[in-house]
JSON list of C-alpha atoms in Angstrom, two decimals:
[
{"chain": "A", "resi": 1, "resn": "MET", "atom": "CA", "xyz": [21.69, -116.32, -2.62]},
{"chain": "A", "resi": 2, "resn": "ILE", "atom": "CA", "xyz": [18.11, -117.53, -2.16]},
{"chain": "A", "resi": 3, "resn": "PRO", "atom": "CA", "xyz": [17.49, -121.19, -3.06]},
{"chain": "A", "resi": 4, "resn": "ALA", "atom": "CA", "xyz": [14.81, -121.97, -5.63]},
{"chain": "A", "resi": 5, "resn": "THR", "atom": "CA", "xyz": [13.18, -124.32, -3.10]},
{"chain": "A", "resi": 6, "resn": "HIS", "atom": "CA", "xyz": [12.81, -121.58, -0.44]},
{"chain": "A", "resi": 7, "resn": "ASN", "atom": "CA", "xyz": [9.28, -121.58, 1.01]},
{"chain": "A", "resi": 8, "resn": "GLU", "atom": "CA", "xyz": [8.47, -117.99, -0.02]},
{"chain": "A", "resi": 9, "resn": "ILE", "atom": "CA", "xyz": [9.71, -118.61, -3.57]},
{"chain": "A", "resi": 10, "resn": "GLU", "atom": "CA", "xyz": [7.54, -121.72, -3.72]},
{"chain": "A", "resi": 11, "resn": "GLN", "atom": "CA", "xyz": [4.50, -119.73, -2.56]},
{"chain": "A", "resi": 12, "resn": "ILE", "atom": "CA", "xyz": [5.12, -117.05, -5.19]},
{"chain": "A", "resi": 13, "resn": "TYR", "atom": "CA", "xyz": [5.59, -119.72, -7.86]},
{"chain": "A", "resi": 14, "resn": "LEU", "atom": "CA", "xyz": [2.29, -121.39, -6.92]},
{"chain": "A", "resi": 15, "resn": "ALA", "atom": "CA", "xyz": [0.46, -118.04, -6.86]},
{"chain": "A", "resi": 16, "resn": "ALA", "atom": "CA", "xyz": [1.86, -117.13, -10.27]},
{"chain": "A", "resi": 17, "resn": "GLU", "atom": "CA", "xyz": [0.91, -120.48, -11.76]},
{"chain": "A", "resi": 18, "resn": "SER", "atom": "CA", "xyz": [-2.61, -120.28, -10.35]},
{"chain": "A", "resi": 19, "resn": "LYS", "atom": "CA", "xyz": [-3.04, -116.97, -12.19]},
{"chain": "A", "resi": 20, "resn": "GLN", "atom": "CA", "xyz": [-1.40, -118.36, -15.36]},
{"chain": "A", "resi": 21, "resn": "THR", "atom": "CA", "xyz": [1.26, -115.66, -15.11]},
{"chain": "A", "resi": 22, "resn": "ARG", "atom": "CA", "xyz": [3.80, -115.57, -17.92]},
{"chain": "A", "resi": 23, "resn": "SER", "atom": "CA", "xyz": [5.57, -112.26, -17.26]},
{"chain": "A", "resi": 24, "resn": "VAL", "atom": "CA", "xyz": [6.75, -111.03, -13.85]},
{"chain": "A", "resi": 25, "resn": "CYS", "atom": "CA", "xyz": [8.40, -107.77, -12.84]},
{"chain": "A", "resi": 26, "resn": "VAL", "atom": "CA", "xyz": [10.59, -108.03, -9.72]},
{"chain": "A", "resi": 27, "resn": "THR", "atom": "CA", "xyz": [11.30, -104.77, -7.89]},
{"chain": "A", "resi": 28, "resn": "ALA", "atom": "CA", "xyz": [11.95, -103.25, -4.45]},
{"chain": "A", "resi": 29, "resn": "CYS", "atom": "CA", "xyz": [12.08, -99.92, -2.64]},
{"chain": "A", "resi": 30, "resn": "HIS", "atom": "CA", "xyz": [15.86, -99.54, -2.65]},
{"chain": "A", "resi": 31, "resn": "SER", "atom": "CA", "xyz": [18.96, -100.97, -4.26]},
{"chain": "A", "resi": 32, "resn": "GLY", "atom": "CA", "xyz": [20.40, -103.86, -2.28]},
{"chain": "A", "resi": 33, "resn": "ASP", "atom": "CA", "xyz": [17.02, -105.13, -1.08]},
{"chain": "A", "resi": 34, "resn": "GLY", "atom": "CA", "xyz": [17.52, -108.43, -2.92]},
{"chain": "A", "resi": 35, "resn": "VAL", "atom": "CA", "xyz": [15.71, -108.08, -6.24]},
{"chain": "A", "resi": 36, "resn": "THR", "atom": "CA", "xyz": [18.31, -110.03, -8.21]},
{"chain": "A", "resi": 37, "resn": "SER", "atom": "CA", "xyz": [18.41, -112.84, -5.62]},
{"chain": "A", "resi": 38, "resn": "VAL", "atom": "CA", "xyz": [14.63, -113.24, -5.79]},
{"chain": "A", "resi": 39, "resn": "ALA", "atom": "CA", "xyz": [14.47, -112.92, -9.60]},
{"chain": "A", "resi": 40, "resn": "THR", "atom": "CA", "xyz": [17.12, -115.60, -10.11]},
{"chain": "A", "resi": 41, "resn": "ALA", "atom": "CA", "xyz": [15.55, -117.90, -7.49]},
{"chain": "A", "resi": 42, "resn": "LEU", "atom": "CA", "xyz": [12.17, -117.61, -9.22]},
{"chain": "A", "resi": 43, "resn": "ALA", "atom": "CA", "xyz": [13.80, -118.21, -12.61]},
{"chain": "A", "resi": 44, "resn": "GLU", "atom": "CA", "xyz": [15.42, -121.36, -11.21]},
{"chain": "A", "resi": 45, "resn": "ARG", "atom": "CA", "xyz": [12.08, -122.51, -9.82]},
{"chain": "A", "resi": 46, "resn": "TYR", "atom": "CA", "xyz": [10.49, -122.18, -13.25]},
{"chain": "A", "resi": 47, "resn": "LEU", "atom": "CA", "xyz": [13.39, -124.07, -14.80]},
{"chain": "A", "resi": 48, "resn": "LEU", "atom": "CA", "xyz": [12.98, -126.86, -12.23]},
{"chain": "A", "resi": 49, "resn": "ALA", "atom": "CA", "xyz": [9.38, -127.15, -13.41]},
{"chain": "A", "resi": 50, "resn": "GLY", "atom": "CA", "xyz": [10.58, -127.60, -16.99]},
{"chain": "A", "resi": 51, "resn": "GLN", "atom": "CA", "xyz": [9.48, -124.15, -18.17]},
{"chain": "A", "resi": 52, "resn": "SER", "atom": "CA", "xyz": [11.80, -122.26, -20.50]},
{"chain": "A", "resi": 53, "resn": "THR", "atom": "CA", "xyz": [12.53, -118.94, -18.82]},
{"chain": "A", "resi": 54, "resn": "LEU", "atom": "CA", "xyz": [14.00, -115.66, -20.05]},
{"chain": "A", "resi": 55, "resn": "LEU", "atom": "CA", "xyz": [15.62, -113.41, -17.42]},
{"chain": "A", "resi": 56, "resn": "VAL", "atom": "CA", "xyz": [15.72, -109.78, -18.57]},
{"chain": "A", "resi": 57, "resn": "ASP", "atom": "CA", "xyz": [18.02, -107.23, -16.93]},
{"chain": "A", "resi": 58, "resn": "LEU", "atom": "CA", "xyz": [16.47, -103.76, -16.98]},
{"chain": "A", "resi": 59, "resn": "ASN", "atom": "CA", "xyz": [18.12, -102.66, -13.72]},
{"chain": "A", "resi": 60, "resn": "LEU", "atom": "CA", "xyz": [20.17, -99.70, -14.89]},
{"chain": "A", "resi": 61, "resn": "PHE", "atom": "CA", "xyz": [20.60, -98.37, -11.35]},
{"chain": "A", "resi": 62, "resn": "ARG", "atom": "CA", "xyz": [22.88, -101.22, -10.28]},
{"chain": "A", "resi": 63, "resn": "SER", "atom": "CA", "xyz": [22.98, -104.21, -12.60]},
{"chain": "A", "resi": 64, "resn": "ASN", "atom": "CA", "xyz": [24.11, -107.54, -11.17]},
{"chain": "A", "resi": 65, "resn": "PHE", "atom": "CA", "xyz": [24.54, -109.29, -14.52]},
{"chain": "A", "resi": 66, "resn": "GLN", "atom": "CA", "xyz": [26.91, -109.39, -17.44]},
{"chain": "A", "resi": 67, "resn": "ALA", "atom": "CA", "xyz": [26.79, -111.11, -20.79]},
{"chain": "A", "resi": 68, "resn": "SER", "atom": "CA", "xyz": [28.66, -114.41, -20.72]},
{"chain": "A", "resi": 69, "resn": "LYS", "atom": "CA", "xyz": [31.25, -115.09, -23.41]},
{"chain": "A", "resi": 70, "resn": "MET", "atom": "CA", "xyz": [29.49, -118.32, -24.35]},
{"chain": "A", "resi": 71, "resn": "PRO", "atom": "CA", "xyz": [28.06, -118.53, -27.91]},
{"chain": "A", "resi": 72, "resn": "SER", "atom": "CA", "xyz": [24.64, -117.11, -28.78]},
{"chain": "A", "resi": 73, "resn": "ILE", "atom": "CA", "xyz": [21.72, -119.42, -28.03]},
{"chain": "A", "resi": 74, "resn": "SER", "atom": "CA", "xyz": [18.83, -117.85, -29.93]},
{"chain": "A", "resi": 75, "resn": "SER", "atom": "CA", "xyz": [17.82, -116.44, -33.28]},
{"chain": "A", "resi": 76, "resn": "ASP", "atom": "CA", "xyz": [17.13, -113.20, -31.40]},
{"chain": "A", "resi": 77, "resn": "SER", "atom": "CA", "xyz": [20.50, -111.43, -31.38]},
{"chain": "A", "resi": 78, "resn": "HIS", "atom": "CA", "xyz": [19.75, -109.84, -28.01]},
{"chain": "A", "resi": 79, "resn": "VAL", "atom": "CA", "xyz": [19.19, -113.16, -26.20]},
{"chain": "A", "resi": 80, "resn": "CYS", "atom": "CA", "xyz": [22.39, -114.44, -24.64]},
{"chain": "A", "resi": 81, "resn": "TRP", "atom": "CA", "xyz": [23.80, -116.29, -21.67]},
{"chain": "A", "resi": 82, "resn": "LEU", "atom": "CA", "xyz": [23.32, -113.90, -18.73]},
{"chain": "A", "resi": 83, "resn": "GLU", "atom": "CA", "xyz": [25.88, -114.38, -15.95]},
{"chain": "A", "resi": 84, "resn": "GLN", "atom": "CA", "xyz": [25.19, -113.28, -12.38]},
{"chain": "A", "resi": 85, "resn": "ASN", "atom": "CA", "xyz": [28.18, -111.29, -11.10]},
{"chain": "A", "resi": 86, "resn": "GLU", "atom": "CA", "xyz": [28.15, -112.48, -7.49]},
{"chain": "A", "resi": 87, "resn": "CYS", "atom": "CA", "xyz": [28.13, -116.23, -8.00]},
{"chain": "A", "resi": 88, "resn": "GLY", "atom": "CA", "xyz": [28.66, -116.84, -11.71]},
{"chain": "A", "resi": 89, "resn": "ARG", "atom": "CA", "xyz": [25.31, -118.58, -12.24]},
{"chain": "A", "resi": 90, "resn": "VAL", "atom": "CA", "xyz": [24.21, -118.43, -15.86]},
{"chain": "A", "resi": 91, "resn": "PHE", "atom": "CA", "xyz": [20.68, -117.95, -17.24]},
{"chain": "A", "resi": 92, "resn": "THR", "atom": "CA", "xyz": [19.12, -117.48, -20.64]},
{"chain": "A", "resi": 93, "resn": "GLY", "atom": "CA", "xyz": [18.55, -113.76, -20.69]},
{"chain": "A", "resi": 94, "resn": "ILE", "atom": "CA", "xyz": [18.91, -110.29, -22.10]},
{"chain": "A", "resi": 95, "resn": "VAL", "atom": "CA", "xyz": [21.65, -107.97, -20.89]},
{"chain": "A", "resi": 96, "resn": "LYS", "atom": "CA", "xyz": [20.78, -104.41, -19.84]},
{"chain": "A", "resi": 97, "resn": "PRO", "atom": "CA", "xyz": [20.46, -101.93, -22.74]},
{"chain": "A", "resi": 98, "resn": "THR", "atom": "CA", "xyz": [23.33, -99.48, -23.20]},
{"chain": "A", "resi": 99, "resn": "LEU", "atom": "CA", "xyz": [22.26, -97.51, -26.28]},
{"chain": "A", "resi": 100, "resn": "GLN", "atom": "CA", "xyz": [20.26, -94.40, -25.39]},
{"chain": "A", "resi": 101, "resn": "SER", "atom": "CA", "xyz": [17.74, -95.17, -28.15]},
{"chain": "A", "resi": 102, "resn": "ASP", "atom": "CA", "xyz": [17.04, -98.61, -26.63]},
{"chain": "A", "resi": 103, "resn": "ILE", "atom": "CA", "xyz": [16.70, -97.15, -23.13]},
{"chain": "A", "resi": 104, "resn": "VAL", "atom": "CA", "xyz": [14.19, -94.57, -24.37]},
{"chain": "A", "resi": 105, "resn": "ASN", "atom": "CA", "xyz": [12.18, -97.30, -26.10]},
{"chain": "A", "resi": 106, "resn": "TYR", "atom": "CA", "xyz": [12.09, -99.45, -22.96]},
{"chain": "A", "resi": 107, "resn": "ARG", "atom": "CA", "xyz": [10.63, -96.51, -21.03]},
{"chain": "A", "resi": 108, "resn": "ASN", "atom": "CA", "xyz": [7.51, -96.82, -23.18]},
{"chain": "A", "resi": 109, "resn": "PRO", "atom": "CA", "xyz": [5.17, -99.44, -21.63]},
{"chain": "A", "resi": 110, "resn": "LEU", "atom": "CA", "xyz": [3.56, -100.15, -25.02]},
{"chain": "A", "resi": 111, "resn": "TYR", "atom": "CA", "xyz": [6.94, -100.88, -26.59]},
{"chain": "A", "resi": 112, "resn": "LEU", "atom": "CA", "xyz": [7.88, -103.09, -23.66]},
{"chain": "A", "resi": 113, "resn": "GLU", "atom": "CA", "xyz": [4.57, -104.95, -23.86]},
{"chain": "A", "resi": 114, "resn": "LYS", "atom": "CA", "xyz": [5.29, -105.79, -27.50]},
{"chain": "A", "resi": 115, "resn": "LYS", "atom": "CA", "xyz": [8.80, -106.94, -26.61]},
{"chain": "A", "resi": 116, "resn": "ILE", "atom": "CA", "xyz": [7.42, -109.22, -23.90]},
{"chain": "A", "resi": 117, "resn": "GLU", "atom": "CA", "xyz": [4.87, -110.64, -26.35]},
{"chain": "A", "resi": 118, "resn": "ALA", "atom": "CA", "xyz": [7.71, -111.40, -28.78]},
{"chain": "A", "resi": 119, "resn": "TRP", "atom": "CA", "xyz": [9.82, -113.04, -26.06]},
{"chain": "A", "resi": 120, "resn": "LEU", "atom": "CA", "xyz": [6.87, -115.19, -25.01]},
{"chain": "A", "resi": 121, "resn": "LEU", "atom": "CA", "xyz": [6.68, -116.65, -28.51]},
{"chain": "A", "resi": 122, "resn": "GLU", "atom": "CA", "xyz": [9.99, -118.34, -27.72]},
{"chain": "A", "resi": 123, "resn": "PHE", "atom": "CA", "xyz": [9.88, -118.74, -23.92]},
{"chain": "A", "resi": 124, "resn": "ASP", "atom": "CA", "xyz": [7.28, -119.99, -21.44]},
{"chain": "A", "resi": 125, "resn": "ARG", "atom": "CA", "xyz": [8.06, -117.35, -18.81]},
{"chain": "A", "resi": 126, "resn": "VAL", "atom": "CA", "xyz": [9.71, -113.90, -18.70]},
{"chain": "A", "resi": 127, "resn": "ILE", "atom": "CA", "xyz": [11.15, -112.44, -15.48]},
{"chain": "A", "resi": 128, "resn": "ILE", "atom": "CA", "xyz": [12.40, -108.84, -15.44]},
{"chain": "A", "resi": 129, "resn": "ASP", "atom": "CA", "xyz": [14.92, -107.54, -12.88]},
{"chain": "A", "resi": 130, "resn": "THR", "atom": "CA", "xyz": [14.25, -103.80, -12.45]},
{"chain": "A", "resi": 131, "resn": "SER", "atom": "CA", "xyz": [15.64, -100.66, -10.85]},
{"chain": "A", "resi": 132, "resn": "PRO", "atom": "CA", "xyz": [14.42, -99.74, -7.32]},
{"chain": "A", "resi": 133, "resn": "LEU", "atom": "CA", "xyz": [11.14, -97.86, -7.12]},
{"chain": "A", "resi": 134, "resn": "LEU", "atom": "CA", "xyz": [12.35, -95.12, -4.78]},
{"chain": "A", "resi": 135, "resn": "GLN", "atom": "CA", "xyz": [15.80, -94.47, -6.24]},
{"chain": "A", "resi": 136, "resn": "VAL", "atom": "CA", "xyz": [15.04, -92.72, -9.49]},
{"chain": "A", "resi": 137, "resn": "ASN", "atom": "CA", "xyz": [17.54, -91.01, -11.77]},
{"chain": "A", "resi": 138, "resn": "ARG", "atom": "CA", "xyz": [17.38, -89.91, -15.38]},
{"chain": "A", "resi": 139, "resn": "GLY", "atom": "CA", "xyz": [19.35, -92.96, -16.51]},
{"chain": "A", "resi": 140, "resn": "ASN", "atom": "CA", "xyz": [16.89, -95.51, -15.12]},
{"chain": "A", "resi": 141, "resn": "ILE", "atom": "CA", "xyz": [14.07, -97.40, -16.77]},
{"chain": "A", "resi": 142, "resn": "SER", "atom": "CA", "xyz": [11.40, -96.84, -14.11]},
{"chain": "A", "resi": 143, "resn": "ALA", "atom": "CA", "xyz": [10.22, -99.93, -12.29]},
{"chain": "A", "resi": 144, "resn": "GLN", "atom": "CA", "xyz": [6.58, -98.85, -12.52]},
{"chain": "A", "resi": 145, "resn": "CYS", "atom": "CA", "xyz": [6.88, -98.66, -16.30]},
{"chain": "A", "resi": 146, "resn": "VAL", "atom": "CA", "xyz": [8.13, -102.26, -16.37]},
{"chain": "A", "resi": 147, "resn": "ALA", "atom": "CA", "xyz": [5.49, -103.30, -13.85]},
{"chain": "A", "resi": 148, "resn": "LYS", "atom": "CA", "xyz": [2.73, -101.88, -16.04]},
{"chain": "A", "resi": 149, "resn": "ALA", "atom": "CA", "xyz": [3.98, -103.87, -19.05]},
{"chain": "A", "resi": 150, "resn": "CYS", "atom": "CA", "xyz": [4.14, -107.18, -17.14]},
{"chain": "A", "resi": 151, "resn": "GLN", "atom": "CA", "xyz": [1.17, -109.25, -16.05]},
{"chain": "A", "resi": 152, "resn": "TYR", "atom": "CA", "xyz": [2.17, -109.16, -12.38]},
{"chain": "A", "resi": 153, "resn": "THR", "atom": "CA", "xyz": [4.72, -107.54, -10.08]},
{"chain": "A", "resi": 154, "resn": "LEU", "atom": "CA", "xyz": [6.64, -109.05, -7.19]},
{"chain": "A", "resi": 155, "resn": "LEU", "atom": "CA", "xyz": [7.81, -106.64, -4.46]},
{"chain": "A", "resi": 156, "resn": "VAL", "atom": "CA", "xyz": [10.92, -107.52, -2.42]},
{"chain": "A", "resi": 157, "resn": "ILE", "atom": "CA", "xyz": [11.08, -106.20, 1.16]},
{"chain": "A", "resi": 158, "resn": "LEU", "atom": "CA", "xyz": [14.35, -106.14, 3.11]},
{"chain": "A", "resi": 159, "resn": "GLY", "atom": "CA", "xyz": [13.58, -107.32, 6.64]},
{"chain": "A", "resi": 160, "resn": "ALA", "atom": "CA", "xyz": [14.61, -104.96, 9.47]},
{"chain": "A", "resi": 161, "resn": "LYS", "atom": "CA", "xyz": [15.55, -102.30, 6.87]},
{"chain": "A", "resi": 162, "resn": "THR", "atom": "CA", "xyz": [12.54, -101.37, 4.71]},
{"chain": "A", "resi": 163, "resn": "ARG", "atom": "CA", "xyz": [10.50, -98.72, 6.54]},
{"chain": "A", "resi": 164, "resn": "GLU", "atom": "CA", "xyz": [6.73, -98.53, 6.52]},
{"chain": "A", "resi": 165, "resn": "ASN", "atom": "CA", "xyz": [6.65, -95.10, 4.84]},
{"chain": "A", "resi": 166, "resn": "HIS", "atom": "CA", "xyz": [8.94, -96.39, 2.07]},
{"chain": "A", "resi": 167, "resn": "LEU", "atom": "CA", "xyz": [6.67, -99.37, 1.50]},
{"chain": "A", "resi": 168, "resn": "ILE", "atom": "CA", "xyz": [3.60, -97.12, 1.36]},
{"chain": "A", "resi": 169, "resn": "LYS", "atom": "CA", "xyz": [5.29, -94.86, -1.20]},
{"chain": "A", "resi": 170, "resn": "ALA", "atom": "CA", "xyz": [6.32, -97.86, -3.31]},
{"chain": "A", "resi": 171, "resn": "MET", "atom": "CA", "xyz": [2.76, -99.20, -3.28]},
{"chain": "A", "resi": 172, "resn": "GLU", "atom": "CA", "xyz": [1.43, -95.79, -4.31]},
{"chain": "A", "resi": 173, "resn": "LEU", "atom": "CA", "xyz": [3.75, -95.75, -7.33]},
{"chain": "A", "resi": 174, "resn": "LEU", "atom": "CA", "xyz": [2.69, -99.25, -8.37]},
{"chain": "A", "resi": 175, "resn": "ASN", "atom": "CA", "xyz": [-1.02, -98.46, -7.92]},
{"chain": "A", "resi": 176, "resn": "ARG", "atom": "CA", "xyz": [-0.65, -95.25, -9.91]},
{"chain": "A", "resi": 177, "resn": "SER", "atom": "CA", "xyz": [0.72, -97.23, -12.85]},
{"chain": "A", "resi": 178, "resn": "ASP", "atom": "CA", "xyz": [-2.15, -99.77, -12.64]},
{"chain": "A", "resi": 179, "resn": "SER", "atom": "CA", "xyz": [0.30, -102.57, -11.84]},
{"chain": "A", "resi": 180, "resn": "GLN", "atom": "CA", "xyz": [-0.96, -105.88, -10.50]},
{"chain": "A", "resi": 181, "resn": "LEU", "atom": "CA", "xyz": [0.87, -107.06, -7.37]},
{"chain": "A", "resi": 182, "resn": "ILE", "atom": "CA", "xyz": [1.14, -110.83, -7.06]},
{"chain": "A", "resi": 183, "resn": "GLY", "atom": "CA", "xyz": [2.88, -110.79, -3.69]},
{"chain": "A", "resi": 184, "resn": "CYS", "atom": "CA", "xyz": [5.78, -109.70, -1.51]},
{"chain": "A", "resi": 185, "resn": "VAL", "atom": "CA", "xyz": [8.94, -111.56, -0.56]},
{"chain": "A", "resi": 186, "resn": "MET", "atom": "CA", "xyz": [10.69, -110.82, 2.72]},
{"chain": "A", "resi": 187, "resn": "ASN", "atom": "CA", "xyz": [14.47, -110.83, 2.37]},
{"chain": "A", "resi": 188, "resn": "SER", "atom": "CA", "xyz": [15.64, -111.63, 5.90]},
{"chain": "A", "resi": 189, "resn": "LYS", "atom": "CA", "xyz": [19.42, -111.38, 5.41]},
{"chain": "A", "resi": 190, "resn": "HIS", "atom": "CA", "xyz": [19.65, -108.56, 8.00]},
{"chain": "A", "resi": 191, "resn": "GLN", "atom": "CA", "xyz": [16.97, -110.01, 10.26]},
{"chain": "A", "resi": 192, "resn": "PRO", "atom": "CA", "xyz": [18.19, -112.23, 13.13]},
{"chain": "A", "resi": 193, "resn": "SER", "atom": "CA", "xyz": [16.88, -115.77, 13.32]},
{"chain": "A", "resi": 194, "resn": "LEU", "atom": "CA", "xyz": [14.82, -117.00, 16.27]},
{"chain": "A", "resi": 195, "resn": "ALA", "atom": "CA", "xyz": [17.92, -118.76, 17.61]},
{"chain": "A", "resi": 196, "resn": "GLN", "atom": "CA", "xyz": [19.90, -115.51, 17.56]},
{"chain": "A", "resi": 197, "resn": "GLU", "atom": "CA", "xyz": [17.07, -113.64, 19.29]},
{"chain": "A", "resi": 198, "resn": "MET", "atom": "CA", "xyz": [16.89, -116.33, 22.00]},
{"chain": "A", "resi": 199, "resn": "GLN", "atom": "CA", "xyz": [20.66, -116.19, 22.37]},
{"chain": "A", "resi": 200, "resn": "ARG", "atom": "CA", "xyz": [20.56, -112.42, 22.84]},
{"chain": "A", "resi": 201, "resn": "GLU", "atom": "CA", "xyz": [17.86, -112.69, 25.51]},
{"chain": "A", "resi": 202, "resn": "LEU", "atom": "CA", "xyz": [19.73, -115.46, 27.30]},
{"chain": "A", "resi": 203, "resn": "ASN", "atom": "CA", "xyz": [22.91, -113.38, 27.46]},
{"chain": "A", "resi": 204, "resn": "ARG", "atom": "CA", "xyz": [21.01, -110.70, 29.35]},
{"chain": "A", "resi": 205, "resn": "PHE", "atom": "CA", "xyz": [20.78, -113.07, 32.31]},
{"chain": "A", "resi": 206, "resn": "THR", "atom": "CA", "xyz": [24.28, -112.33, 33.52]},
{"chain": "A", "resi": 207, "resn": "TRP", "atom": "CA", "xyz": [23.55, -113.93, 36.87]},
{"chain": "A", "resi": 208, "resn": "LEU", "atom": "CA", "xyz": [23.53, -117.35, 35.18]},
{"chain": "A", "resi": 209, "resn": "PRO", "atom": "CA", "xyz": [26.89, -119.17, 35.01]},
{"chain": "A", "resi": 210, "resn": "LYS", "atom": "CA", "xyz": [28.74, -118.29, 31.78]},
{"chain": "A", "resi": 211, "resn": "ARG", "atom": "CA", "xyz": [29.57, -121.93, 31.10]},
{"chain": "A", "resi": 212, "resn": "TRP", "atom": "CA", "xyz": [25.86, -122.82, 31.24]},
{"chain": "A", "resi": 213, "resn": "ARG", "atom": "CA", "xyz": [24.91, -119.91, 28.96]},
{"chain": "A", "resi": 214, "resn": "ASP", "atom": "CA", "xyz": [27.61, -120.84, 26.44]},
{"chain": "A", "resi": 215, "resn": "SER", "atom": "CA", "xyz": [26.37, -124.43, 26.38]},
{"chain": "A", "resi": 216, "resn": "VAL", "atom": "CA", "xyz": [22.75, -123.40, 25.74]},
{"chain": "A", "resi": 217, "resn": "ASN", "atom": "CA", "xyz": [23.82, -120.84, 23.13]},
{"chain": "A", "resi": 218, "resn": "ASN", "atom": "CA", "xyz": [25.71, -123.48, 21.17]},
{"chain": "A", "resi": 219, "resn": "LYS", "atom": "CA", "xyz": [22.67, -125.75, 21.21]},
{"chain": "A", "resi": 220, "resn": "LEU", "atom": "CA", "xyz": [20.44, -122.92, 20.00]},
{"chain": "A", "resi": 221, "resn": "LEU", "atom": "CA", "xyz": [22.73, -122.01, 17.10]},
{"chain": "A", "resi": 222, "resn": "ASN", "atom": "CA", "xyz": [23.08, -125.65, 16.08]},
{"chain": "A", "resi": 223, "resn": "HIS", "atom": "CA", "xyz": [19.32, -126.23, 16.12]},
{"chain": "A", "resi": 224, "resn": "GLU", "atom": "CA", "xyz": [18.35, -126.44, 12.44]},
{"chain": "A", "resi": 225, "resn": "LEU", "atom": "CA", "xyz": [14.72, -125.32, 12.82]},
{"chain": "A", "resi": 226, "resn": "LEU", "atom": "CA", "xyz": [15.45, -122.33, 15.07]},
{"chain": "A", "resi": 227, "resn": "THR", "atom": "CA", "xyz": [18.12, -120.98, 12.72]},
{"chain": "A", "resi": 228, "resn": "LEU", "atom": "CA", "xyz": [15.65, -121.04, 9.80]},
{"chain": "A", "resi": 229, "resn": "ILE", "atom": "CA", "xyz": [12.83, -119.19, 11.57]},
{"chain": "A", "resi": 230, "resn": "ASP", "atom": "CA", "xyz": [12.99, -115.38, 11.39]}
]
């Protein structure tokens, strides 16, 4: 879970506000790269700023949301309480479409643009969680289609996992659809912190007394700043 006050989320929020962005598509190269974590963190950041925010789930590849059993909150019958599966956090949102007719409609950028315009009559901001760019199947709503319909797109990169050729291919797909990229967020969940890197290097010096190495390692891992730096 990425906190709404995370530095990269704050930078994306400021960049979006400077461009007066009202609709954002959040996508990545592959499933599991952290799209939902970033989308929910950005939604929380907007909410902290007092902006009503609609979180839309169009990730048919691997959805991380479900409709909460709480009562409806809007005149729009599709708007509901959207519950995140992993942690149970709840947002005002729209659950992923299940009817084939709705899925086909959402694949049309013009239709999606009109839907976003309608949502923005009721909400200040719209954030859309999408399927991965490079994992396409016939059941998906393509991320580049959603990106084209939104004002800007946010690309999530999984540190130490996303390869350069995958990133290049993803950028080609976004450029081909005339999408506007507002920025990239590095998800560092698989990337060791500076403290862990220093610990690994220290352990290579086997000629140093183990007690001394253990003492320094504990200090490194308990150092707040070093554990935050990737």
